[in-house]
Coordinates of C-alpha atoms in Angstrom, one line a residue:
X1 CA 60.6 23.6 189.6
X2 CA 58.1 22.0 191.5
X3 CA 56.4 25.3 191.7
X4 CA 56.4 26.0 188.4
X5 CA 54.9 22.2 187.5
X6 CA 52.3 22.8 190.1
X7 CA 51.3 26.2 188.6
X8 CA 50.8 24.5 185.0
X9 CA 48.9 21.9 186.6
X10 CA 46.8 24.7 188.5
X11 CA 46.1 26.5 185.4
X12 CA 45.6 23.4 183.0
X13 CA 42.7 22.5 185.6
X14 CA 40.8 26.1 185.2
X15 CA 41.5 26.1 181.2
X16 CA 40.7 22.5 180.2
X17 CA 37.1 22.8 180.9
X18 CA 36.7 26.0 179.2
X19 CA 38.9 24.4 176.0
X20 CA 36.5 21.5 176.2
X21 CA 33.4 23.7 176.3
X22 CA 35.0 25.6 173.1
X23 CA 35.6 22.7 171.5
X24 CA 32.0 21.8 172.2
X25 CA 30.9 25.1 170.8
X26 CA 32.7 24.8 167.7
X27 CA 31.3 21.2 167.1
X28 CA 27.6 22.7 167.9
X29 CA 28.4 25.3 165.4
X30 CA 29.8 23.1 162.8
X31 CA 26.6 20.9 163.0
X32 CA 24.3 24.0 162.6
X33 CA 26.0 25.9 160.1
X34 CA 25.9 23.0 157.4
X35 CA 21.9 22.8 157.5
X36 CA 20.4 24.0 153.9
X37 CA 17.9 26.5 154.4
X38 CA 16.7 29.2 151.4
X39 CA 16.5 33.0 151.7
X40 CA 16.7 35.7 149.4
X41 CA 15.8 33.6 146.5
X42 CA 18.5 30.7 147.0
X43 CA 19.6 27.6 148.8
X44 CA 22.4 28.5 151.3
X45 CA 24.3 27.1 154.3
X46 CA 22.7 28.0 157.3
X47 CA 26.1 29.5 158.5
X48 CA 26.2 31.6 155.5
X49 CA 22.2 32.9 156.4
X50 CA 22.9 33.7 160.4
X51 CA 26.1 35.8 159.2
X52 CA 23.9 38.0 157.1
X53 CA 21.1 38.5 159.4
X54 CA 23.5 38.8 162.4
X55 CA 25.4 41.8 160.2
X56 CA 22.3 43.2 159.3
X57 CA 20.9 42.9 162.9
X58 CA 23.7 43.7 165.0
X59 CA 25.8 45.6 163.0
X60 CA 28.5 42.7 163.3
X61 CA 29.5 39.2 162.0
X62 CA 29.1 38.1 166.0
X63 CA 27.6 39.5 169.2
X64 CA 29.2 39.3 172.3
X65 CA 32.0 36.8 170.8
X66 CA 29.3 34.2 170.2
X67 CA 28.7 32.4 166.8
X68 CA 26.4 33.6 164.3
X69 CA 24.9 30.2 163.5
X70 CA 24.9 29.0 167.4
X71 CA 23.1 32.9 168.2
X72 CA 20.3 32.3 166.1
X73 CA 19.4 29.3 167.3
X74 CA 19.6 30.4 170.9
X75 CA 17.0 33.3 169.6
X76 CA 14.5 30.7 168.3
X77 CA 15.1 28.7 171.7
X78 CA 14.1 32.0 173.8
X79 CA 12.6 34.5 171.7
X80 CA 11.3 36.4 175.0
X81 CA 14.6 36.7 176.6
X82 CA 16.5 37.7 173.5
X83 CA 13.7 39.9 172.2
X84 CA 14.4 42.0 175.6
X85 CA 18.3 42.3 175.1
X86 CA 19.7 45.4 173.4
X87 CA 21.3 44.0 170.5
X88 CA 20.0 46.5 168.0
X89 CA 22.7 49.3 166.9
X90 CA 21.2 53.1 166.9
X91 CA 24.2 55.0 165.6
X92 CA 22.2 58.3 164.3
X93 CA 22.5 61.2 166.4
X94 CA 18.8 62.1 166.5
X95 CA 17.3 58.6 166.6
X96 CA 19.3 58.3 169.6
X97 CA 17.4 61.2 171.7
X98 CA 14.2 59.5 170.8
X99 CA 15.2 56.5 172.1
X100 CA 17.3 58.0 174.9
X101 CA 15.8 56.3 178.0
X102 CA 15.7 52.8 176.3
X103 CA 19.3 52.6 175.1
X104 CA 22.1 50.5 176.3
X105 CA 25.5 51.5 174.9
X106 CA 23.5 52.8 172.2
X107 CA 21.7 49.7 171.6
X108 CA 17.9 48.9 171.9
X109 CA 16.0 45.9 172.2
X110 CA 13.9 44.4 169.5
X111 CA 10.7 44.8 171.7
X112 CA 11.0 48.1 172.4
X113 CA 11.2 49.1 168.5
X114 CA 8.3 46.8 167.6
X115 CA 6.1 48.1 170.5
X116 CA 6.4 51.5 170.2
X117 CA 3.2 52.6 168.0
X118 CA 4.3 56.2 167.7
X119 CA 7.8 55.0 166.0
X120 CA 6.0 52.9 164.2
X121 CA 3.6 55.4 162.6
X122 CA 6.5 57.7 162.0
X123 CA 8.3 54.3 160.1
X124 CA 5.2 54.0 158.1
X125 CA 5.0 57.6 156.9
X126 CA 8.6 57.3 155.6
X127 CA 7.7 54.2 153.6
X128 CA 4.9 55.9 152.3
X129 CA 7.0 58.6 151.1
X130 CA 9.5 56.2 149.8
X131 CA 6.8 54.4 147.9
X132 CA 5.8 58.1 146.0
X133 CA 9.6 58.5 145.0
X134 CA 10.2 61.3 147.0
X135 CA 13.5 61.6 148.8
X136 CA 14.1 60.7 152.4
X137 CA 15.5 62.6 155.2
X138 CA 18.8 60.3 156.9
X139 CA 16.6 60.1 159.9
X140 CA 13.8 58.5 157.6
X141 CA 16.2 56.1 156.3
X142 CA 17.6 55.2 159.7
X143 CA 14.2 54.8 161.1
X144 CA 13.2 52.3 158.5
X145 CA 16.4 50.4 159.0
X146 CA 15.9 50.2 162.8
X147 CA 12.4 48.8 162.2
X148 CA 13.6 46.4 159.5
X149 CA 16.6 45.2 162.0
X150 CA 13.6 44.4 164.5
X151 CA 11.4 42.8 162.1
X152 CA 14.4 40.6 161.0
X153 CA 14.9 39.6 164.5
X154 CA 11.2 38.8 165.2
X155 CA 11.1 36.7 162.1
X156 CA 14.2 34.7 163.1
X157 CA 13.2 34.5 166.8
X158 CA 9.7 33.3 166.1
X159 CA 11.1 30.8 163.4
X160 CA 9.2 32.7 160.7
X161 CA 12.7 32.8 158.6
X162 CA 14.8 31.2 157.1
X163 CA 12.9 28.4 155.0
X164 CA 13.9 25.0 156.0
X165 CA 11.9 22.4 153.9
X166 CA 11.5 22.9 150.2
X167 CA 8.4 21.9 148.3
X168 CA 8.6 18.1 146.9
X169 CA 7.3 19.5 143.6
X170 CA 8.7 22.6 143.4
X171 CA 12.0 23.1 145.3
X172 CA 12.6 26.3 144.0
X173 CA 9.7 28.2 145.4
X174 CA 9.7 29.5 149.0
X175 CA 10.6 27.1 151.4
X176 CA 8.8 26.2 154.7
X177 CA 10.3 27.7 157.8
X178 CA 10.3 26.1 161.0
X179 CA 7.3 28.0 162.2
X180 CA 5.1 25.3 160.5
X181 CA 6.1 22.9 163.4
X182 CA 4.4 25.2 166.3
X183 CA 0.8 24.8 165.2
X184 CA -1.5 21.9 164.2
X185 CA -2.6 23.8 161.0
X186 CA 1.3 23.8 159.8
X187 CA 1.6 20.4 160.7
X188 CA -1.4 19.5 158.9
X189 CA 0.1 21.3 155.9
X190 CA 3.5 19.4 156.0
X191 CA 1.7 16.0 156.3
X192 CA -0.3 16.6 153.3
X193 CA 3.4 17.3 151.8
X194 CA 5.5 14.6 153.2
X195 CA 5.1 11.2 155.2
X196 CA 3.4 12.1 158.7
X197 CA 6.1 10.0 160.8
X198 CA 8.8 11.7 158.9
X199 CA 7.3 15.1 159.9
X200 CA 6.8 14.0 163.4
X201 CA 10.7 12.9 163.7
X202 CA 11.3 16.3 162.8
X203 CA 9.0 18.2 165.1
X204 CA 10.3 15.8 168.1
X205 CA 14.0 16.4 167.3
X206 CA 13.5 20.3 167.0
X207 CA 12.0 20.6 170.0
X208 CA 14.7 18.4 171.6
X209 CA 17.1 21.0 170.2
X210 CA 15.4 23.8 171.2
X211 CA 14.9 22.8 174.6
X212 CA 18.6 21.9 175.0
X213 CA 19.9 25.2 173.6
X214 CA 17.6 26.9 176.1
X215 CA 18.7 25.0 179.0
X216 CA 22.4 25.8 177.9
X217 CA 23.3 22.3 177.8
X218 CA 26.4 22.2 175.3
X219 CA 26.9 18.6 175.1
X220 CA 23.4 17.3 174.5
X221 CA 23.0 20.7 172.1
X222 CA 25.3 19.0 169.8
X223 CA 23.8 15.6 170.0
X224 CA 20.2 17.4 169.6
X225 CA 21.7 19.5 166.7
X226 CA 23.1 16.0 164.7
X227 CA 19.5 14.3 165.3
X228 CA 17.4 17.5 164.1
X229 CA 19.5 17.6 160.9
X230 CA 19.3 13.6 160.9
X231 CA 15.9 13.7 160.3
X232 CA 15.5 16.9 158.4
X233 CA 17.6 14.9 155.9
X234 CA 15.2 12.1 156.2
X235 CA 12.2 13.9 155.5
X236 CA 13.6 15.3 152.3
X237 CA 14.7 11.7 151.1
X238 CA 11.0 10.8 151.9
X239 CA 10.1 12.7 149.1
X240 CA 13.3 11.9 146.8
X241 CA 14.3 15.8 147.2
X242 CA 18.1 15.6 146.4
X243 CA 19.7 19.2 147.4
X244 CA 22.8 20.1 145.8
X245 CA 25.5 19.2 148.9
X246 CA 28.0 20.2 146.5
X247 CA 27.0 23.9 146.4
X248 CA 26.3 23.9 150.2
X249 CA 29.9 22.3 150.7
X250 CA 31.8 25.1 148.3
X251 CA 30.1 28.2 150.1
X252 CA 31.0 26.7 153.4
X253 CA 34.7 26.6 152.2
X254 CA 34.2 30.0 150.9
X255 CA 32.9 31.2 154.5
X256 CA 35.7 29.2 156.3
X257 CA 38.5 30.5 153.9
X258 CA 37.7 33.8 153.8
X259 CA 39.9 34.4 150.8
X260 CA 39.7 37.8 150.6
X261 CA 40.9 38.3 154.3
X262 CA 43.4 35.6 153.6
X263 CA 44.7 38.0 150.4
X264 CA 45.1 41.1 152.2
X265 CA 47.4 39.5 154.6
X266 CA 49.7 37.8 152.2
X267 CA 50.0 41.4 149.9
X268 CA 50.8 43.1 153.3
X269 CA 53.4 40.1 154.3
X270 CA 55.0 40.7 150.8
X271 CA 54.9 44.3 151.4
X272 CA 56.6 44.4 154.7
X273 CA 59.3 41.7 152.8
X274 CA 60.1 44.1 150.3
X275 CA 60.5 47.2 152.4
X276 CA 62.5 45.6 155.2
X277 CA 66.0 47.5 154.7
X278 CA 69.3 45.2 153.4
X279 CA 67.1 42.6 152.6
X280 CA 69.1 40.1 150.0
X281 CA 67.7 39.2 146.7
X282 CA 66.2 35.8 148.0
X283 CA 64.2 37.9 149.7
X284 CA 63.0 39.6 147.0
X285 CA 61.6 36.6 145.3
X286 CA 60.1 35.6 148.7
X287 CA 57.9 38.6 148.9
X288 CA 56.9 37.9 145.3
X289 CA 56.0 34.6 146.0
X290 CA 53.6 35.8 148.5
X291 CA 52.2 38.5 146.3
X292 CA 51.6 36.1 143.8
X293 CA 49.9 33.7 146.3
X294 CA 47.6 36.5 147.5
X295 CA 46.7 37.4 144.1
X296 CA 45.9 33.8 143.5
X297 CA 43.8 33.4 146.7
X298 CA 42.4 36.6 145.6
X299 CA 41.3 35.0 142.4
X300 CA 40.3 31.8 143.7
X301 CA 37.8 33.5 146.4
X302 CA 36.6 35.2 143.2
X303 CA 35.9 31.8 141.2
X304 CA 34.4 30.5 144.6
X305 CA 32.2 33.4 144.8
X306 CA 31.0 33.3 141.4
X307 CA 29.9 30.1 141.1
X308 CA 28.1 30.0 144.4
X309 CA 26.3 33.2 142.9
X310 CA 26.1 31.9 139.3
X311 CA 26.8 35.3 138.1
X312 CA 29.8 37.7 137.8
X313 CA 30.4 40.1 140.7
X314 CA 28.3 43.2 139.7
X315 CA 25.4 43.9 142.1
X316 CA 26.9 46.2 144.8
X317 CA 29.8 48.2 146.0
X318 CA 31.5 45.2 148.1
X319 CA 31.8 43.1 145.1
X320 CA 33.2 45.8 142.9
X321 CA 35.7 47.2 145.7
X322 CA 36.9 43.1 145.6
X323 CA 37.1 43.0 141.8
X324 CA 38.8 46.8 141.6
X325 CA 41.6 45.4 143.7
X326 CA 42.1 42.5 142.1
X327 CA 42.1 44.4 138.9
X328 CA 44.8 46.8 140.1
X329 CA 46.9 43.8 140.9
X330 CA 46.6 41.9 137.5
X331 CA 47.4 45.2 135.9
X332 CA 50.7 45.5 138.2
X333 CA 51.6 41.7 137.3
X334 CA 51.3 42.5 133.4
X335 CA 53.4 45.6 133.4
X336 CA 55.9 43.8 136.0
X337 CA 56.4 41.3 133.0
X338 CA 57.7 44.4 130.7
X339 CA 59.2 46.4 133.3
X340 CA 61.0 43.7 135.8
X341 CA 60.6 46.1 139.4
X342 CA 59.7 45.4 142.9
X343 CA 58.0 49.0 143.1
X344 CA 55.2 48.1 141.2
X345 CA 54.0 44.8 143.1
X346 CA 54.7 47.0 146.2
X347 CA 52.5 49.8 145.2
X348 CA 49.8 47.4 144.1
X349 CA 49.7 45.2 147.2
X350 CA 49.2 48.3 149.0
X351 CA 46.3 49.7 146.9
X352 CA 44.6 46.1 147.1
X353 CA 45.6 45.9 151.0
X354 CA 43.9 49.0 151.4
X355 CA 41.2 48.3 149.4
X356 CA 40.2 44.5 150.8
X357 CA 40.8 46.3 154.5
X358 CA 37.9 48.7 153.2
X359 CA 35.6 46.1 152.3
X360 CA 36.3 44.2 155.1
X361 CA 35.7 47.1 158.0
X362 CA 32.5 48.2 156.9
X363 CA 30.0 45.3 156.7
X364 CA 26.7 47.5 157.5
X365 CA 26.7 49.6 154.3
X366 CA 29.4 47.4 152.4
X367 CA 27.2 44.4 151.9
X368 CA 29.1 41.1 151.7
X369 CA 26.4 38.7 151.3
X370 CA 25.7 37.2 148.0
X371 CA 22.4 38.1 146.4
X372 CA 20.8 36.9 143.0
X373 CA 21.1 39.5 140.2
X374 CA 18.2 42.2 140.0
X375 CA 15.7 41.9 137.1
X376 CA 17.5 44.2 135.1
X377 CA 21.1 42.5 135.4
X378 CA 19.4 39.2 135.5
X379 CA 19.5 38.7 131.6
X380 CA 21.2 41.4 129.9
X381 CA 24.6 40.7 128.9
X382 CA 25.9 43.9 127.7
X383 CA 24.9 45.4 131.1
X384 CA 27.2 42.7 132.7
X385 CA 30.2 43.1 130.2
X386 CA 29.7 47.3 130.6
X387 CA 30.1 47.0 134.7
X388 CA 33.2 44.7 134.5
X389 CA 34.9 46.3 131.8
X390 CA 34.3 50.0 133.3
X391 CA 35.5 48.5 136.6
X392 CA 38.6 47.3 135.4
X393 CA 39.2 50.7 134.1
X394 CA 38.5 51.8 137.7
X395 CA 41.0 49.1 139.0
X396 CA 43.8 50.6 136.5
X397 CA 42.8 54.2 137.9
X398 CA 43.5 52.6 141.6
X399 CA 46.9 51.6 140.7
X400 CA 47.7 54.7 138.9
X401 CA 46.6 56.7 142.3
X402 CA 49.2 54.2 144.1
X403 CA 51.9 55.0 141.2
X404 CA 51.2 58.7 141.5
X405 CA 51.5 59.0 145.3
X406 CA 54.7 56.9 145.6
X407 CA 56.5 59.3 142.4
X408 CA 55.0 62.7 144.2
X409 CA 56.9 61.4 147.4
X410 CA 59.9 60.5 145.0
X411 CA 60.0 64.0 143.5
X412 CA 59.4 66.0 146.8
X413 CA 62.0 64.1 148.5
X414 CA 64.6 64.1 145.9
X415 CA 64.9 60.4 145.5
X416 CA 66.9 58.8 142.9
X417 CA 66.4 59.9 139.1
X418 CA 66.3 56.5 138.3
X419 CA 63.4 55.6 140.4
X420 CA 61.7 58.5 139.5
X421 CA 62.0 57.8 135.7
X422 CA 60.7 54.4 136.2
X423 CA 57.6 55.2 137.9
X424 CA 57.0 57.4 135.3
X425 CA 56.9 55.4 132.9
X426 CA 54.7 52.8 135.1
X427 CA 52.0 55.8 135.5
X428 CA 52.0 56.6 132.0
X429 CA 51.1 53.0 131.4
X430 CA 48.6 52.9 133.7
X431 CA 46.8 55.7 132.4
X432 CA 46.6 54.5 129.4
X433 CA 45.2 51.1 130.5
X434 CA 42.6 53.1 132.5
X435 CA 41.3 55.3 130.0
X436 CA 40.9 52.3 127.5
X437 CA 38.8 50.3 129.7
X438 CA 37.0 53.2 131.5
X439 CA 36.0 54.4 127.4
X440 CA 35.2 51.0 126.2
X441 CA 33.0 50.3 129.3
X442 CA 31.3 53.4 128.8
X443 CA 30.5 52.8 125.2
X444 CA 29.2 49.4 126.3
X445 CA 27.0 51.4 128.6
X446 CA 26.0 53.1 125.7
X447 CA 25.0 49.9 123.7
X448 CA 23.1 48.6 126.7
X449 CA 21.3 52.2 127.0
X450 CA 20.1 51.9 123.6
X451 CA 18.9 47.8 123.6
X452 CA 17.1 48.4 127.3
X453 CA 16.0 51.9 127.2
X454 CA 16.2 52.9 123.6
X455 CA 18.6 55.1 123.6
X456 CA 22.3 55.5 123.5
X457 CA 23.0 58.6 125.9
X458 CA 20.8 60.6 128.1
X459 CA 23.2 62.4 130.6
X460 CA 22.0 60.3 133.5
X461 CA 24.4 61.2 136.8
X462 CA 26.6 57.8 135.9
X463 CA 27.0 58.5 132.4
X464 CA 28.1 62.2 133.3
X465 CA 30.6 61.5 135.9
X466 CA 32.2 58.7 133.7
X467 CA 32.4 60.8 131.1
X468 CA 34.0 63.6 133.4
X469 CA 36.5 60.9 134.4
X470 CA 37.5 59.9 131.1
X471 CA 38.0 63.6 130.1
X472 CA 40.0 64.1 132.9
X473 CA 42.6 61.4 132.4
X474 CA 42.5 62.2 128.6
X475 CA 43.5 65.8 129.5
X476 CA 46.4 64.5 131.7
X477 CA 47.4 62.2 128.9
X478 CA 47.2 64.9 126.1
X479 CA 49.1 67.5 128.5
X480 CA 51.8 65.1 128.9
X481 CA 51.9 64.1 125.3
X482 CA 52.2 68.1 124.3
X483 CA 54.7 68.6 127.1
X484 CA 52.7 70.9 128.8
X485 CA 53.3 69.1 132.0
X486 CA 56.3 67.8 133.5
X487 CA 56.8 64.6 135.6
X488 CA 55.4 66.3 138.6
X489 CA 52.5 67.8 137.0
X490 CA 51.2 64.2 135.4
X491 CA 51.4 62.9 139.1
X492 CA 49.9 65.6 140.5
X493 CA 47.2 65.7 138.2
X494 CA 46.6 61.8 138.3
X495 CA 46.2 61.8 141.6
X496 CA 43.6 64.7 141.9
X497 CA 41.9 62.9 139.1
X498 CA 41.2 59.5 140.8
X499 CA 38.4 61.9 142.7
X500 CA 36.4 61.6 139.7
X501 CA 36.5 58.0 139.9
X502 CA 35.1 58.1 143.3
X503 CA 32.4 60.1 142.2
X504 CA 31.5 58.0 139.5
X505 CA 32.3 55.1 141.4
X506 CA 30.7 55.8 145.0
X507 CA 29.4 59.6 144.7
X508 CA 26.6 58.9 142.4
X509 CA 25.2 55.4 144.0
X510 CA 26.2 56.4 147.8
X511 CA 25.5 59.9 147.9
X512 CA 23.4 61.5 144.9
X513 CA 21.4 58.3 144.7
X514 CA 19.8 59.3 141.6
X515 CA 19.6 57.9 137.9
X516 CA 18.3 54.9 136.0
X517 CA 21.2 52.8 138.0
X518 CA 19.5 52.3 140.7
X519 CA 20.4 48.5 141.1
X520 CA 23.7 49.8 142.7
X521 CA 22.5 52.2 145.2
X522 CA 23.2 52.3 148.8
X523 CA 24.0 54.3 151.7
X524 CA 26.4 55.0 154.6
X525 CA 30.5 55.6 154.7
X526 CA 29.9 59.5 153.5
X527 CA 32.1 60.7 156.6
X528 CA 34.7 58.3 156.0
X529 CA 35.2 58.8 152.3
X530 CA 34.8 62.4 153.1
X531 CA 38.0 62.0 155.5
X532 CA 39.8 60.0 152.8
X533 CA 39.3 62.9 150.3
X534 CA 40.4 65.4 152.4
X535 CA 43.2 63.5 154.2
X536 CA 44.3 62.3 150.4
X537 CA 44.1 66.1 149.1
X538 CA 46.3 67.6 151.8
X539 CA 48.9 64.8 151.4
X540 CA 49.0 65.5 147.5
X541 CA 49.6 69.6 148.4
X542 CA 52.3 69.0 151.0
X543 CA 54.2 66.7 148.5
X544 CA 53.5 69.6 146.0
X545 CA 54.6 72.2 148.5
X546 CA 58.0 70.5 149.4
X547 CA 58.7 70.2 146.1
X548 CA 58.3 73.7 144.7
X549 CA 60.1 74.6 147.8
X550 CA 62.9 72.1 147.6
X551 CA 63.1 73.3 143.9
X552 CA 63.6 76.9 144.2
X553 CA 66.3 76.3 147.1
X554 CA 67.4 72.7 146.9

């Protein structure tokens, strides 16, 4: 007993300082995170800017287990040291060969990228090619991306970004960065906008904070951060600049809560409860409770995100994934009202969990940042409605895809006929919902096109693939009604038809990258999507082969 007590005491002596240090770091992070800044045309807490910048620069939400907010301030405190650290990821094989002698664990230091004149020449040539609307090679795109990563690091480390100080008369225009405090010219500009004493207070507190961060003095850095934050507030109050603190607090809540991460965890728990062997009826209700809780958190996250952005989720692939997974759960709950069954929510929870995990796992090409609308979307009511409606159709078809796979499994492995009939009914209803929304969304897209481009239809790649998806699912519906397809045939072709949705949703924007829908273009993820498609096709064909074999010999 004495030995055990001594062991715990010894462990406490070692662990207490590290726990205290962690608490201090968290406090420093909290103070720095709350500071309002301006980036990408909107005011946001520094935590949001830091996370977005860290993901773009390093490919991760945090680097070497350091908080993004604290890391960026450390870059500003000691830019010469950090510019020589290998923090920029180099994943493209040909690009790795170009910097092979400079890479450390497939990462390179920003100064090596920015000081390589030959590489800068290649980047400029690629940019000129892009401006001339010529198609870039994968290597050229990665060269531009690597250079942009290095440039953003340099802008942050030299305090040229983000903006910290709004203009007294026009707070919505570009804010002044902290770089202004590093030169007499910058100080002179600020003293023309604010009282000289308030400007000097901010300059002194900023210098004090950077000195403490550079020296690694954690406890003093917390006090210095609080001092800097206070003098910055006083500077703004000296000219009666009142920022929307509620909006800053709302976004901090969104970042801390991580609603979509929490939602998929609740969905996953509900799946485990429902699939547990020999469960009691009360446990099914518990599973439904977790499922509905996940949906409510999912919905709350959407509301928060829309309040922060001031717009619906129509800008990028990340937002559409979150929206489509939400729609799949919504339609399952609507169907559950008419067809009480545990199978529908299990399938919807599985689809939503899979989609949310995808959205969370690939931050480098599924951009989760909250950005203002591009001009083409900003004032167009019809386009917003069109995107939301058509992606509701994607959500219904995502649910349909999940039901189709469960039905194929049930038929291939000869499960209960009652289960197969129920799944067949769910499959049919989700097909109907998907066709209605996808067709309505496509028609609304034509209305928008007529208003914006002067024509209803122009065979744009996005329009063409939306039409292909509609016709494919209509063929399945018609074949079922006409009796040309049995239950297995409807499930088989429904599962395959989801590939047309993937092409209209992902392929046109991330693979073809052509057409008038340029606001949704992106890049990356093709190997993963291709692997998913091949795996899914093999699984569907396996179910088909087993079903046919058992049909002949079973």
